[in-house]
Every structure is written in structure tokens, then in C-alpha cells.
Coordinates of C-alpha atoms in Angstrom, one line a residue:
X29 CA 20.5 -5.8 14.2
X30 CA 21.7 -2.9 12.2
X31 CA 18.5 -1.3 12.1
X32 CA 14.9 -0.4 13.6
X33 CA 11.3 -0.6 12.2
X34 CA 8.7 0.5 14.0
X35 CA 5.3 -0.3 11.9
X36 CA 1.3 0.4 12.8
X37 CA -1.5 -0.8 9.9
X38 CA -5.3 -0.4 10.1
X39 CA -7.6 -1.4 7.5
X40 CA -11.5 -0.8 7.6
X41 CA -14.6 -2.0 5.8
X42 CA -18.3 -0.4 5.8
X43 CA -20.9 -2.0 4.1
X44 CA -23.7 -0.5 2.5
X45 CA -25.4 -2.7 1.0
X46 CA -25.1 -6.6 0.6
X47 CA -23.4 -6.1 -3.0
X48 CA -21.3 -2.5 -2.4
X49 CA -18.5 -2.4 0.1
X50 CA -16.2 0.2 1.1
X51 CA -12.2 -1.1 2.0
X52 CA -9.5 1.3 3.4
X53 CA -6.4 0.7 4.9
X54 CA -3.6 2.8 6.3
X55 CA 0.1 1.8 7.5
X56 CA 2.7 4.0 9.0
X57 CA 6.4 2.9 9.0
X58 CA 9.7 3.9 10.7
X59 CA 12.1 1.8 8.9
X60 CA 15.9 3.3 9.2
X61 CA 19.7 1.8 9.7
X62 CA 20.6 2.1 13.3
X63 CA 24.1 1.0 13.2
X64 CA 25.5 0.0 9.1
X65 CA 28.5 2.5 8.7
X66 CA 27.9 5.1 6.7
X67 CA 24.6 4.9 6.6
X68 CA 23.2 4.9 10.3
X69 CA 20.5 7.1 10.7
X70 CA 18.8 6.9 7.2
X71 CA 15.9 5.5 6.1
X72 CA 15.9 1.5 4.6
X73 CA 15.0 0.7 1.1
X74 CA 11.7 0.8 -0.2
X75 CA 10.3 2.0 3.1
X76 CA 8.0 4.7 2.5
X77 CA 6.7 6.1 5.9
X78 CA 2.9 6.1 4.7
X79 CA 0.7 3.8 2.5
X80 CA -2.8 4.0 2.3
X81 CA -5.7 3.0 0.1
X82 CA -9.1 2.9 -0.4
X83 CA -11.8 0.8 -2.6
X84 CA -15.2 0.1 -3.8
X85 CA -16.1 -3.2 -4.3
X86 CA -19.4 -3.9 -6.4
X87 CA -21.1 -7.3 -7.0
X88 CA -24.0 -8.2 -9.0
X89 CA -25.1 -11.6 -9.5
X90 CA -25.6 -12.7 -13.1
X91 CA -28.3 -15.2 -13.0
X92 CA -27.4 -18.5 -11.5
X93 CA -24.1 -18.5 -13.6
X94 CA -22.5 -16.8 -10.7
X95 CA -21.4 -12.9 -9.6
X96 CA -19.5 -10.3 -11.4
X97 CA -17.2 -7.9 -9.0
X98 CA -15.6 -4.6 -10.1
X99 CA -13.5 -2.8 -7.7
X100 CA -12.0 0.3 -8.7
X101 CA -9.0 1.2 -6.3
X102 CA -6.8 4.0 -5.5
X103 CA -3.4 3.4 -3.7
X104 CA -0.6 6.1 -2.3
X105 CA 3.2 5.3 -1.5
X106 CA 4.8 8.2 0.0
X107 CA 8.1 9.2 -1.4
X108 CA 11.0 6.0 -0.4
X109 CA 14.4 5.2 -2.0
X110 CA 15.5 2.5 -3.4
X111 CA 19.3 2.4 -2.1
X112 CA 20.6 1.9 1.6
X113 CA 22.8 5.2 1.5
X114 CA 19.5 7.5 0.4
X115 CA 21.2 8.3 -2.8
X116 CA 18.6 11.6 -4.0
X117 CA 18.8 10.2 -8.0
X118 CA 17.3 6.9 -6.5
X119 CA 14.4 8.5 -4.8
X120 CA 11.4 7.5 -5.5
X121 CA 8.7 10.1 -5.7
X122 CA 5.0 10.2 -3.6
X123 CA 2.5 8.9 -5.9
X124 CA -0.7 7.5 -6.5
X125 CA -2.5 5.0 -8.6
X126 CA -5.4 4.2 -9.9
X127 CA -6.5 0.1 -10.4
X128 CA -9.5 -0.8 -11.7
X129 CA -10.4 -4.9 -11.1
X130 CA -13.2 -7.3 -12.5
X131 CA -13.8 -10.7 -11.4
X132 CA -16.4 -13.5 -12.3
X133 CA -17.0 -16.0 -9.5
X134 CA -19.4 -18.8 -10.7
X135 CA -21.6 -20.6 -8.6

């Protein structure tokens, strides 16, 4: 194989209550060419070395119709590129982002 990855992930929930939940996950990645010609030794695409992210999770029963969940969400990617050679104008930046999701689930 021309390269290596290396990976760990973790994810964690705590409940407070019967309808609020708290989710979080990390992952840690070593992803990078080990032998591909000119570019042994850097990092593969779309590889960033950290990803976390964390959520709420809220449900509420609505009657005997069934239960309404909202789960607002924020995610990080640490900064990864997007080409094998590590090209700096195809590097993609650290950044978060902020989801918010509903769901109905009837009974």
C-alpha cells in the first residue's frame, strides 16, 4: 500500500432527562502517502487530522400523534486538502458548522 492511516474515534452520550440528550464524538486521523512518488510523506485527501461534534437532542411527545425531536448540532473539520500533492490553493480551511434538525416520529 502506498500509504498509512492510523485512525481513533470516540463518541459519548449523557442523558438528562428521558426527552434531552447530550451526543459528542471525537476522531483523530493520521492519513498520509507512504510511498506514491512525489508525494510520500504528505497528508491524503480529504483527511483532516481532527473531527469532532457535539448535540442536543430534544423530544416532546405531541399527544398520541407521536414525538417531535429538534437537535441543534455543531460540527468542526480541521483544515484538509483536497488534492494528493497538498497543493496550498486546494486547502481547505478549519471550520465549523452549525445544523439545526427537526423530526416527527408518529406512533
Amino acid at each position: 500500500m502506498p500509504w498509512r492511516i492510523r485512525r481513533t474515534t470516540t463518541g459519548r452520550t449523557a442523558r438528562a432527562t428521558e426527552s434531552i440528550a447530550l451526543n459528542a464524538s471525537l476522531g483523530l486521523v493520521d492519513a498520509q502517502y507512504t510511498s506514491f512518488e512525489a508525494n510520500s510523506g504528505k497528508r491524503l485527501p480529504r483527511a483532516p487530522r481532527v473531527t469532532a461534534a457535539i448535540n442536543l437532542e430534544y423530544d416532546r411527545a405531541i399527544g398520541t400523534a407521536g414525538t417531535l425531536s429538534f437537535i441543534p448540532e455543531v460540527v468542526y473539520r480541521a483544515e484538509n486538502f483536497v488534492d494528493a500533492a497538498n497543493t496550498a490553493l486546494f486547502r481547505q480551511e478549519a471550520h465549523e458548522q452549525v445544523n439545526l434538525r427537526a423530526a416527527f416520529e408518529s406512533t
